[in-house]
Short mmCIF file of N, CA and C in Angstrom, two decimals:
data_model
loop_
_atom_site.label_atom_id
_atom_site.label_comp_id
_atom_site.label_asym_id
_atom_site.label_seq_id
_atom_site.Cartn_x
_atom_site.Cartn_y
_atom_site.Cartn_z
N MET A 24 -76.10 30.34 -15.44
CA MET A 24 -75.58 31.38 -16.36
C MET A 24 -74.13 31.20 -16.52
N PHE A 25 -73.60 31.21 -17.73
CA PHE A 25 -72.13 31.08 -18.00
C PHE A 25 -71.54 32.47 -17.98
N PRO A 26 -70.29 32.55 -17.51
CA PRO A 26 -69.60 33.85 -17.56
C PRO A 26 -69.31 34.25 -19.03
N SER A 27 -69.32 35.52 -19.22
CA SER A 27 -69.17 36.05 -20.59
C SER A 27 -67.74 35.79 -21.11
N VAL A 28 -67.59 35.87 -22.37
CA VAL A 28 -66.23 35.72 -22.98
C VAL A 28 -65.36 36.86 -22.48
N PHE A 29 -65.90 38.03 -22.18
CA PHE A 29 -65.07 39.17 -21.80
C PHE A 29 -64.59 39.01 -20.41
N THR A 30 -65.22 38.23 -19.52
CA THR A 30 -64.68 38.03 -18.23
C THR A 30 -63.82 36.75 -18.11
N THR A 31 -64.18 35.79 -18.90
CA THR A 31 -63.36 34.55 -18.89
C THR A 31 -62.00 34.62 -19.62
N ALA A 32 -61.96 35.24 -20.69
CA ALA A 32 -60.73 35.37 -21.55
C ALA A 32 -59.62 35.91 -20.74
N PRO A 33 -59.76 37.12 -20.06
CA PRO A 33 -58.55 37.65 -19.35
C PRO A 33 -58.03 36.75 -18.24
N VAL A 34 -59.04 36.05 -17.56
CA VAL A 34 -58.54 35.14 -16.62
C VAL A 34 -57.73 33.91 -17.16
N LEU A 35 -58.20 33.38 -18.27
CA LEU A 35 -57.48 32.33 -18.98
C LEU A 35 -56.08 32.78 -19.42
N VAL A 36 -56.08 34.02 -20.02
CA VAL A 36 -54.75 34.54 -20.43
C VAL A 36 -53.85 34.67 -19.28
N MET A 37 -54.30 35.17 -18.16
CA MET A 37 -53.42 35.37 -16.99
C MET A 37 -52.89 34.01 -16.50
N ILE A 38 -53.76 33.06 -16.51
CA ILE A 38 -53.28 31.69 -15.98
C ILE A 38 -52.26 31.17 -16.96
N TYR A 39 -52.64 31.24 -18.24
CA TYR A 39 -51.76 30.69 -19.29
C TYR A 39 -50.35 31.33 -19.29
N VAL A 40 -50.30 32.70 -19.10
CA VAL A 40 -49.09 33.39 -19.13
C VAL A 40 -48.27 33.35 -17.88
N LEU A 41 -48.96 33.53 -16.74
CA LEU A 41 -48.23 33.63 -15.53
C LEU A 41 -47.95 32.35 -14.84
N CYS A 42 -48.66 31.24 -15.16
CA CYS A 42 -48.36 29.94 -14.58
C CYS A 42 -47.62 29.08 -15.63
N PRO A 43 -46.38 28.91 -15.41
CA PRO A 43 -45.57 28.17 -16.37
C PRO A 43 -45.92 26.66 -16.43
N VAL A 44 -45.72 26.08 -17.53
CA VAL A 44 -45.86 24.65 -17.76
C VAL A 44 -44.76 24.02 -16.83
N SER A 45 -45.10 23.17 -15.92
CA SER A 45 -44.14 22.53 -15.05
C SER A 45 -43.85 21.15 -15.38
N ALA A 46 -43.51 20.89 -16.68
CA ALA A 46 -43.29 19.52 -17.08
C ALA A 46 -42.07 19.48 -17.95
N PHE A 47 -41.51 18.30 -17.90
CA PHE A 47 -40.38 18.00 -18.74
C PHE A 47 -40.79 16.72 -19.57
N TYR A 48 -40.55 16.79 -20.84
CA TYR A 48 -40.90 15.58 -21.56
C TYR A 48 -39.97 15.37 -22.78
N VAL A 49 -39.85 14.16 -23.22
CA VAL A 49 -39.09 13.85 -24.34
C VAL A 49 -39.99 12.92 -25.17
N ASN A 50 -40.20 13.26 -26.52
CA ASN A 50 -41.04 12.48 -27.33
C ASN A 50 -40.32 12.02 -28.59
N ASP A 51 -40.66 10.86 -29.09
CA ASP A 51 -40.17 10.35 -30.38
C ASP A 51 -41.02 11.08 -31.38
N CYS A 52 -40.42 11.78 -32.36
CA CYS A 52 -41.12 12.62 -33.32
C CYS A 52 -40.97 12.09 -34.78
N MET A 53 -40.65 10.84 -34.89
CA MET A 53 -40.58 10.23 -36.30
C MET A 53 -41.98 10.34 -36.92
N PRO A 54 -42.05 10.70 -38.21
CA PRO A 54 -43.34 10.86 -38.94
C PRO A 54 -44.15 9.58 -38.77
N ASP A 55 -45.40 9.78 -38.59
CA ASP A 55 -46.38 8.63 -38.54
C ASP A 55 -45.95 7.54 -37.56
N GLY A 56 -45.18 7.89 -36.51
CA GLY A 56 -44.66 6.85 -35.54
C GLY A 56 -43.75 5.82 -36.16
N GLN A 57 -43.05 6.22 -37.25
CA GLN A 57 -42.17 5.44 -37.95
C GLN A 57 -41.07 4.87 -37.00
N TYR A 58 -40.99 3.57 -36.89
CA TYR A 58 -40.04 3.00 -36.00
C TYR A 58 -39.64 1.68 -36.72
N ASN A 59 -38.47 1.73 -37.42
CA ASN A 59 -38.11 0.58 -38.20
C ASN A 59 -36.56 0.34 -38.08
N SER A 60 -36.06 -0.63 -38.84
CA SER A 60 -34.66 -0.99 -38.68
C SER A 60 -33.69 0.04 -39.18
N ASP A 61 -34.10 1.08 -39.91
CA ASP A 61 -33.25 2.14 -40.36
C ASP A 61 -33.01 3.20 -39.31
N ASN A 62 -33.83 3.15 -38.28
CA ASN A 62 -33.68 4.16 -37.25
C ASN A 62 -32.35 3.98 -36.48
N VAL A 63 -31.81 5.04 -35.96
CA VAL A 63 -30.58 4.97 -35.34
C VAL A 63 -30.71 5.03 -33.79
N LEU A 64 -31.65 5.77 -33.26
CA LEU A 64 -31.75 6.03 -31.81
C LEU A 64 -33.16 6.00 -31.32
N HIS A 65 -33.40 5.38 -30.19
CA HIS A 65 -34.63 5.42 -29.58
C HIS A 65 -34.43 5.68 -28.03
N VAL A 66 -35.09 6.85 -27.57
CA VAL A 66 -35.14 7.16 -26.19
C VAL A 66 -36.27 6.50 -25.53
N SER A 67 -36.09 5.60 -24.60
CA SER A 67 -37.32 5.00 -23.96
C SER A 67 -37.70 5.70 -22.75
N ASP A 68 -36.84 6.46 -22.05
CA ASP A 68 -37.17 7.12 -20.80
C ASP A 68 -36.20 8.19 -20.57
N ALA A 69 -36.64 9.41 -20.21
CA ALA A 69 -35.77 10.54 -19.88
C ALA A 69 -36.56 11.36 -18.78
N ARG A 70 -35.91 11.52 -17.67
CA ARG A 70 -36.59 12.30 -16.61
C ARG A 70 -35.52 13.27 -15.88
N ILE A 71 -36.08 14.28 -15.34
CA ILE A 71 -35.25 15.17 -14.55
C ILE A 71 -35.78 15.14 -13.08
N GLY A 72 -34.86 15.47 -12.18
CA GLY A 72 -35.15 15.40 -10.72
C GLY A 72 -35.99 16.51 -10.15
N SER A 73 -36.34 17.43 -10.97
CA SER A 73 -37.13 18.58 -10.43
C SER A 73 -38.16 18.92 -11.50
N THR A 74 -39.06 19.87 -11.09
CA THR A 74 -40.07 20.23 -12.00
C THR A 74 -39.60 21.16 -13.18
N TYR A 75 -38.57 21.94 -12.81
CA TYR A 75 -38.05 22.92 -13.79
C TYR A 75 -36.56 22.63 -14.00
N VAL A 76 -35.98 23.10 -15.08
CA VAL A 76 -34.56 23.16 -15.24
C VAL A 76 -34.10 24.56 -14.63
N VAL A 77 -33.32 24.49 -13.58
CA VAL A 77 -32.92 25.70 -12.87
C VAL A 77 -31.52 26.09 -13.37
N ALA A 78 -31.38 27.32 -13.72
CA ALA A 78 -30.10 27.78 -14.20
C ALA A 78 -29.82 29.19 -13.60
N PRO A 79 -28.62 29.40 -13.13
CA PRO A 79 -27.61 28.41 -12.94
C PRO A 79 -27.93 27.44 -11.83
N GLY A 80 -27.46 26.18 -11.95
CA GLY A 80 -27.75 25.19 -10.93
C GLY A 80 -27.38 23.79 -11.36
N ASN A 81 -27.72 22.88 -10.57
CA ASN A 81 -27.43 21.47 -10.94
C ASN A 81 -28.70 20.84 -11.38
N LEU A 82 -28.62 20.02 -12.41
CA LEU A 82 -29.76 19.32 -13.07
C LEU A 82 -29.48 17.76 -12.83
N ARG A 83 -30.41 17.18 -12.15
CA ARG A 83 -30.34 15.70 -11.94
C ARG A 83 -31.19 15.16 -13.10
N VAL A 84 -30.65 14.14 -13.78
CA VAL A 84 -31.27 13.58 -14.96
C VAL A 84 -30.97 12.06 -15.00
N THR A 85 -31.89 11.31 -15.58
CA THR A 85 -31.69 9.88 -15.83
C THR A 85 -32.27 9.66 -17.29
N VAL A 86 -31.54 8.82 -18.08
CA VAL A 86 -31.96 8.53 -19.38
C VAL A 86 -31.74 7.00 -19.71
N ASP A 87 -32.73 6.45 -20.37
CA ASP A 87 -32.58 5.10 -20.99
C ASP A 87 -32.75 5.25 -22.40
N PHE A 88 -31.79 4.75 -23.24
CA PHE A 88 -31.91 4.87 -24.68
C PHE A 88 -31.24 3.65 -25.30
N GLU A 89 -31.51 3.57 -26.61
CA GLU A 89 -30.98 2.44 -27.38
C GLU A 89 -30.38 2.98 -28.73
N ILE A 90 -29.12 2.67 -29.04
CA ILE A 90 -28.57 2.95 -30.34
C ILE A 90 -28.94 1.61 -31.18
N LEU A 91 -29.72 1.77 -32.16
CA LEU A 91 -30.34 0.66 -32.81
C LEU A 91 -29.46 -0.02 -33.85
N GLN A 92 -28.43 0.72 -34.25
CA GLN A 92 -27.44 0.19 -35.28
C GLN A 92 -26.14 0.88 -35.09
N ASN A 93 -25.07 0.18 -35.53
CA ASN A 93 -23.82 0.88 -35.38
C ASN A 93 -23.81 2.10 -36.33
N VAL A 94 -23.12 3.12 -35.78
CA VAL A 94 -23.07 4.39 -36.56
C VAL A 94 -21.64 4.61 -36.91
N ASP A 95 -21.27 4.23 -38.13
CA ASP A 95 -19.88 4.50 -38.57
C ASP A 95 -19.82 5.67 -39.46
N SER A 96 -20.87 6.02 -40.13
CA SER A 96 -20.86 7.12 -41.11
C SER A 96 -21.32 8.41 -40.45
N GLU A 97 -21.10 9.48 -41.21
CA GLU A 97 -21.57 10.81 -40.71
C GLU A 97 -23.16 10.82 -40.80
N LEU A 98 -23.64 11.48 -39.78
CA LEU A 98 -25.04 11.84 -39.68
C LEU A 98 -25.15 13.36 -39.46
N GLU A 99 -26.18 13.96 -40.06
CA GLU A 99 -26.34 15.37 -39.84
C GLU A 99 -27.32 15.54 -38.59
N LEU A 100 -26.97 16.47 -37.77
CA LEU A 100 -27.80 16.77 -36.57
C LEU A 100 -28.43 18.19 -36.79
N SER A 101 -29.66 18.16 -36.91
CA SER A 101 -30.43 19.41 -37.03
C SER A 101 -31.19 19.76 -35.78
N VAL A 102 -30.91 20.94 -35.18
CA VAL A 102 -31.57 21.24 -34.00
C VAL A 102 -32.36 22.54 -34.15
N VAL A 103 -33.65 22.51 -33.61
CA VAL A 103 -34.46 23.72 -33.50
C VAL A 103 -34.87 23.96 -32.08
N VAL A 104 -34.64 25.22 -31.61
CA VAL A 104 -35.06 25.51 -30.28
C VAL A 104 -36.08 26.67 -30.30
N LYS A 105 -37.20 26.46 -29.69
CA LYS A 105 -38.25 27.53 -29.76
C LYS A 105 -38.59 27.96 -28.24
N LYS A 106 -38.94 29.24 -28.06
CA LYS A 106 -39.36 29.74 -26.81
C LYS A 106 -40.73 30.21 -26.93
N LYS A 107 -41.58 29.90 -25.85
CA LYS A 107 -42.97 30.37 -25.87
C LYS A 107 -42.99 31.91 -25.54
N VAL A 108 -43.59 32.62 -26.36
CA VAL A 108 -43.77 34.08 -26.14
C VAL A 108 -45.27 34.33 -26.22
N TRP A 109 -45.91 34.57 -25.09
CA TRP A 109 -47.41 34.64 -24.99
C TRP A 109 -48.01 33.38 -25.57
N PHE A 110 -48.71 33.44 -26.65
CA PHE A 110 -49.40 32.23 -27.19
C PHE A 110 -48.62 31.62 -28.34
N PHE A 111 -47.41 32.15 -28.72
CA PHE A 111 -46.77 31.67 -29.87
C PHE A 111 -45.44 31.10 -29.51
N TRP A 112 -44.91 30.30 -30.47
CA TRP A 112 -43.54 29.74 -30.30
C TRP A 112 -42.61 30.51 -31.20
N ALA A 113 -41.68 31.14 -30.71
CA ALA A 113 -40.65 31.88 -31.43
C ALA A 113 -39.40 31.13 -31.58
N THR A 114 -38.87 30.89 -32.74
CA THR A 114 -37.66 30.22 -33.06
C THR A 114 -36.46 31.00 -32.59
N GLY A 115 -35.74 30.44 -31.62
CA GLY A 115 -34.49 31.16 -31.12
C GLY A 115 -33.29 30.63 -31.65
N HIS A 116 -33.23 29.36 -32.12
CA HIS A 116 -31.99 28.81 -32.60
C HIS A 116 -32.44 27.74 -33.63
N ARG A 117 -31.64 27.63 -34.70
CA ARG A 117 -31.82 26.63 -35.73
C ARG A 117 -30.44 26.36 -36.36
N SER A 118 -30.01 25.09 -36.32
CA SER A 118 -28.65 24.72 -36.95
C SER A 118 -28.65 23.35 -37.42
N THR A 119 -27.71 23.14 -38.41
CA THR A 119 -27.51 21.73 -38.87
C THR A 119 -26.00 21.63 -39.03
N HIS A 120 -25.46 20.56 -38.37
CA HIS A 120 -24.06 20.26 -38.38
C HIS A 120 -23.81 18.75 -38.37
N SER A 121 -22.62 18.42 -38.64
CA SER A 121 -22.20 16.94 -38.55
C SER A 121 -22.31 16.58 -37.07
N LEU A 122 -23.02 15.41 -36.81
CA LEU A 122 -23.10 15.01 -35.43
C LEU A 122 -21.67 14.72 -34.76
N CYS A 123 -20.85 14.19 -35.55
CA CYS A 123 -19.46 13.93 -34.99
C CYS A 123 -18.74 15.17 -34.72
N ASP A 124 -18.82 16.14 -35.61
CA ASP A 124 -18.19 17.51 -35.39
C ASP A 124 -18.73 18.22 -34.11
N VAL A 125 -20.05 18.07 -33.94
CA VAL A 125 -20.67 18.72 -32.75
C VAL A 125 -20.18 18.11 -31.48
N LEU A 126 -20.10 16.79 -31.42
CA LEU A 126 -19.56 16.07 -30.23
C LEU A 126 -18.12 16.32 -30.00
N ASP A 127 -17.35 16.36 -31.08
CA ASP A 127 -15.92 16.61 -30.83
C ASP A 127 -15.72 18.02 -30.29
N THR A 128 -16.48 18.97 -30.77
CA THR A 128 -16.40 20.37 -30.29
C THR A 128 -16.91 20.57 -28.94
N ALA A 129 -17.99 19.84 -28.60
CA ALA A 129 -18.68 20.01 -27.34
C ALA A 129 -17.76 19.49 -26.24
N PHE A 130 -16.97 18.59 -26.45
CA PHE A 130 -16.15 17.92 -25.42
C PHE A 130 -14.65 18.34 -25.56
N LEU A 131 -14.39 19.28 -26.34
CA LEU A 131 -12.96 19.72 -26.55
C LEU A 131 -12.37 20.41 -25.28
N GLN A 132 -11.30 19.88 -24.89
CA GLN A 132 -10.60 20.46 -23.61
C GLN A 132 -9.71 21.58 -24.04
N GLU A 133 -9.24 22.39 -23.08
CA GLU A 133 -8.29 23.41 -23.25
C GLU A 133 -6.98 22.98 -23.87
N ASN A 134 -6.58 21.76 -23.67
CA ASN A 134 -5.26 21.24 -24.13
C ASN A 134 -5.38 20.67 -25.51
N GLY A 135 -6.61 20.75 -26.13
CA GLY A 135 -6.78 20.23 -27.37
C GLY A 135 -7.26 18.73 -27.47
N THR A 136 -7.38 18.11 -26.37
CA THR A 136 -7.84 16.72 -26.40
C THR A 136 -9.43 16.74 -26.18
N THR A 137 -9.97 15.58 -26.53
CA THR A 137 -11.42 15.52 -26.22
C THR A 137 -11.66 14.27 -25.41
N THR A 138 -12.38 14.57 -24.30
CA THR A 138 -12.76 13.50 -23.37
C THR A 138 -14.24 13.56 -23.07
N CYS A 139 -14.77 12.40 -22.83
CA CYS A 139 -16.25 12.34 -22.40
C CYS A 139 -16.37 12.92 -20.98
N PRO A 140 -17.50 13.53 -20.66
CA PRO A 140 -17.71 13.96 -19.27
C PRO A 140 -17.71 12.62 -18.41
N THR A 141 -17.22 12.80 -17.22
CA THR A 141 -17.12 11.69 -16.32
C THR A 141 -18.46 10.97 -16.12
N GLN A 142 -19.50 11.70 -16.01
CA GLN A 142 -20.80 11.04 -15.80
C GLN A 142 -21.16 10.06 -16.93
N LEU A 143 -20.73 10.42 -18.22
CA LEU A 143 -21.04 9.57 -19.30
C LEU A 143 -20.14 8.41 -19.37
N SER A 144 -18.79 8.64 -19.19
CA SER A 144 -17.88 7.48 -19.24
C SER A 144 -18.01 6.54 -18.13
N ASN A 145 -18.43 6.97 -16.92
CA ASN A 145 -18.70 6.05 -15.82
C ASN A 145 -19.91 5.21 -16.11
N ALA A 146 -20.82 5.60 -16.86
CA ALA A 146 -21.95 4.78 -17.27
C ALA A 146 -21.80 4.02 -18.55
N GLY A 147 -20.63 4.15 -19.12
CA GLY A 147 -20.27 3.41 -20.31
C GLY A 147 -21.05 3.93 -21.59
N ILE A 148 -21.42 5.26 -21.59
CA ILE A 148 -22.13 5.84 -22.69
C ILE A 148 -21.15 6.55 -23.59
N PRO A 149 -21.11 6.14 -24.86
CA PRO A 149 -20.18 6.80 -25.79
C PRO A 149 -20.53 8.29 -26.02
N CYS A 150 -19.63 9.03 -26.32
CA CYS A 150 -19.92 10.52 -26.63
C CYS A 150 -19.16 10.91 -27.91
N ARG A 151 -18.65 10.04 -28.69
CA ARG A 151 -17.97 10.43 -29.94
C ARG A 151 -18.23 9.30 -30.92
N CYS A 152 -18.10 9.56 -32.14
CA CYS A 152 -18.25 8.62 -33.22
C CYS A 152 -16.97 7.71 -33.35
N PRO A 153 -17.14 6.49 -33.78
CA PRO A 153 -18.36 5.81 -34.12
C PRO A 153 -19.14 5.33 -32.83
N PHE A 154 -20.40 5.04 -33.01
CA PHE A 154 -21.26 4.62 -31.91
C PHE A 154 -21.60 3.09 -32.19
N THR A 155 -21.58 2.31 -31.07
CA THR A 155 -21.84 0.90 -31.13
C THR A 155 -23.27 0.61 -30.76
N ARG A 156 -23.93 -0.23 -31.44
CA ARG A 156 -25.27 -0.67 -31.20
C ARG A 156 -25.40 -1.11 -29.73
N GLY A 157 -26.47 -0.74 -29.06
CA GLY A 157 -26.64 -1.31 -27.68
C GLY A 157 -27.67 -0.42 -26.88
N ARG A 158 -27.98 -0.97 -25.74
CA ARG A 158 -28.84 -0.23 -24.77
C ARG A 158 -27.93 0.46 -23.76
N TYR A 159 -28.22 1.69 -23.41
CA TYR A 159 -27.50 2.44 -22.51
C TYR A 159 -28.36 3.09 -21.44
N THR A 160 -27.86 3.14 -20.24
CA THR A 160 -28.61 3.79 -19.20
C THR A 160 -27.74 4.81 -18.45
N LEU A 161 -28.19 6.01 -18.24
CA LEU A 161 -27.56 7.01 -17.49
C LEU A 161 -28.32 7.00 -16.15
N PRO A 162 -27.75 6.46 -15.02
CA PRO A 162 -28.48 6.52 -13.76
C PRO A 162 -28.58 7.95 -13.26
N TRP A 163 -29.37 8.11 -12.33
CA TRP A 163 -29.54 9.62 -11.79
C TRP A 163 -28.15 10.19 -11.63
N THR A 164 -27.95 11.27 -12.30
CA THR A 164 -26.64 11.94 -12.40
C THR A 164 -26.84 13.45 -12.38
N SER A 165 -25.94 14.14 -11.74
CA SER A 165 -26.08 15.65 -11.79
C SER A 165 -25.15 16.29 -12.81
N PHE A 166 -25.64 17.24 -13.52
CA PHE A 166 -24.87 18.14 -14.43
C PHE A 166 -25.04 19.55 -14.03
N GLU A 167 -24.04 20.37 -14.14
CA GLU A 167 -24.06 21.76 -13.90
C GLU A 167 -24.71 22.50 -15.09
N VAL A 168 -25.72 23.30 -14.82
CA VAL A 168 -26.39 24.04 -15.90
C VAL A 168 -25.92 25.50 -15.79
N ILE A 169 -25.34 26.02 -16.82
CA ILE A 169 -24.94 27.45 -16.88
C ILE A 169 -25.84 28.15 -17.91
N LYS A 170 -26.37 29.27 -17.46
CA LYS A 170 -27.30 30.00 -18.42
C LYS A 170 -26.57 31.20 -19.04
N PRO A 171 -26.41 31.11 -20.39
CA PRO A 171 -25.80 32.32 -21.02
C PRO A 171 -26.71 33.57 -20.78
N ASP A 172 -26.11 34.72 -20.71
CA ASP A 172 -26.90 35.95 -20.40
C ASP A 172 -27.95 36.26 -21.42
N ASP A 173 -27.77 35.81 -22.69
CA ASP A 173 -28.77 36.23 -23.66
C ASP A 173 -29.91 35.20 -23.83
N VAL A 174 -29.97 34.19 -22.91
CA VAL A 174 -31.04 33.20 -22.98
C VAL A 174 -32.07 33.50 -21.88
N PRO A 175 -33.23 33.95 -22.24
CA PRO A 175 -34.25 34.31 -21.22
C PRO A 175 -34.84 33.11 -20.51
N TYR A 176 -35.35 33.29 -19.33
CA TYR A 176 -36.06 32.17 -18.67
C TYR A 176 -37.41 31.98 -19.29
N GLY A 177 -37.99 30.83 -19.23
CA GLY A 177 -39.26 30.57 -19.78
C GLY A 177 -39.46 29.15 -20.24
N ASN A 178 -40.48 29.01 -21.04
CA ASN A 178 -40.97 27.72 -21.54
C ASN A 178 -40.27 27.45 -22.93
N TYR A 179 -39.68 26.25 -23.07
CA TYR A 179 -38.88 26.00 -24.27
C TYR A 179 -39.37 24.62 -24.88
N TRP A 180 -39.18 24.54 -26.21
CA TRP A 180 -39.36 23.37 -26.92
C TRP A 180 -38.16 23.17 -27.84
N ALA A 181 -37.64 21.98 -27.97
CA ALA A 181 -36.56 21.67 -28.80
C ALA A 181 -36.73 20.39 -29.64
N GLU A 182 -36.18 20.34 -30.80
CA GLU A 182 -36.28 19.15 -31.58
C GLU A 182 -34.91 18.88 -32.22
N ALA A 183 -34.54 17.60 -32.11
CA ALA A 183 -33.28 17.18 -32.75
C ALA A 183 -33.52 16.13 -33.72
N ARG A 184 -32.99 16.25 -34.92
CA ARG A 184 -33.23 15.24 -36.04
C ARG A 184 -31.83 14.80 -36.50
N LEU A 185 -31.72 13.52 -36.70
CA LEU A 185 -30.58 12.92 -37.29
C LEU A 185 -30.89 12.44 -38.67
N THR A 186 -30.23 12.86 -39.68
CA THR A 186 -30.51 12.46 -41.07
C THR A 186 -29.21 11.99 -41.79
N ASP A 187 -29.37 11.13 -42.79
CA ASP A 187 -28.31 10.69 -43.58
C ASP A 187 -28.03 11.85 -44.57
N PRO A 188 -26.80 12.41 -44.55
CA PRO A 188 -26.50 13.58 -45.40
C PRO A 188 -26.50 13.22 -46.91
N TYR A 189 -26.35 11.98 -47.25
CA TYR A 189 -26.35 11.65 -48.65
C TYR A 189 -27.67 11.40 -49.27
N THR A 190 -28.61 10.80 -48.42
CA THR A 190 -29.94 10.42 -48.91
C THR A 190 -30.99 11.40 -48.36
N GLY A 191 -30.75 12.10 -47.34
CA GLY A 191 -31.76 12.89 -46.71
C GLY A 191 -32.71 12.16 -45.84
N GLU A 192 -32.49 10.81 -45.70
CA GLU A 192 -33.44 9.96 -44.91
C GLU A 192 -33.30 10.26 -43.50
N LEU A 193 -34.47 10.44 -42.86
CA LEU A 193 -34.51 10.69 -41.40
C LEU A 193 -34.21 9.42 -40.66
N LYS A 194 -33.24 9.47 -39.73
CA LYS A 194 -32.78 8.37 -38.97
C LYS A 194 -33.29 8.38 -37.48
N ALA A 195 -33.53 9.53 -36.98
CA ALA A 195 -34.01 9.71 -35.62
C ALA A 195 -34.64 11.09 -35.46
N CYS A 196 -35.57 11.20 -34.60
CA CYS A 196 -36.18 12.49 -34.30
C CYS A 196 -36.74 12.41 -32.83
N HIS A 197 -36.33 13.39 -32.00
CA HIS A 197 -36.80 13.50 -30.71
C HIS A 197 -37.03 14.92 -30.34
N SER A 198 -38.16 15.21 -29.67
CA SER A 198 -38.43 16.57 -29.18
C SER A 198 -38.53 16.63 -27.69
N MET A 199 -38.32 17.65 -27.18
CA MET A 199 -38.38 17.83 -25.72
C MET A 199 -38.95 19.17 -25.31
N GLY A 200 -39.56 19.20 -24.18
CA GLY A 200 -40.06 20.45 -23.64
C GLY A 200 -39.57 20.58 -22.21
N PHE A 201 -39.35 21.81 -21.81
CA PHE A 201 -38.91 22.14 -20.52
C PHE A 201 -39.09 23.62 -20.13
N TYR A 202 -39.08 23.83 -18.84
CA TYR A 202 -39.17 25.23 -18.34
C TYR A 202 -37.89 25.60 -17.71
N LEU A 203 -37.19 26.66 -18.20
CA LEU A 203 -36.00 27.20 -17.63
C LEU A 203 -36.34 28.23 -16.60
N SER A 204 -35.92 27.99 -15.35
CA SER A 204 -36.23 28.85 -14.30
C SER A 204 -35.01 29.33 -13.49
N SER A 205 -35.16 30.41 -12.80
CA SER A 205 -34.04 30.92 -11.95
C SER A 205 -34.16 30.40 -10.53
N TYR A 206 -35.15 29.63 -10.17
CA TYR A 206 -35.31 29.15 -8.82
C TYR A 206 -35.89 27.74 -8.78
#
């Protein structure tokens, strides 16, 4: 005899809601698996050193990626971040900016200069435009993760798309999932 829907459903809901997804992943999200010479970026491997992203705390990460062509011109970076709320994904952030402007702002120092984080520069990974074609590896490295007060803990999904601002052509797309935890 099978259990009734009325006894099984609450158990499944409790498991689904109370047991967080304990995975980190990065996927190529180009339409129809599109992978051609016009693409700009391919991430072949990305891993974190723990099951969750713990904030505040240190995050150990390793990444292997390839810049498939020199990037001399502007690209638009569109980012969408969603948080799982019960059974639904709620959009928490959506923005589109110039990739070069985002990187220049992200690494802006108090004295007005921009420098790459030591972890990236030691690995020979560029962090500002223009980008040179090549394979890059970030060996296991730690980054400090600071959680803003208005960002709740939980299950997240993010997607980053690079497009040509003049033609609208998609040049790269990667999505990632992670669980943000306090422990």
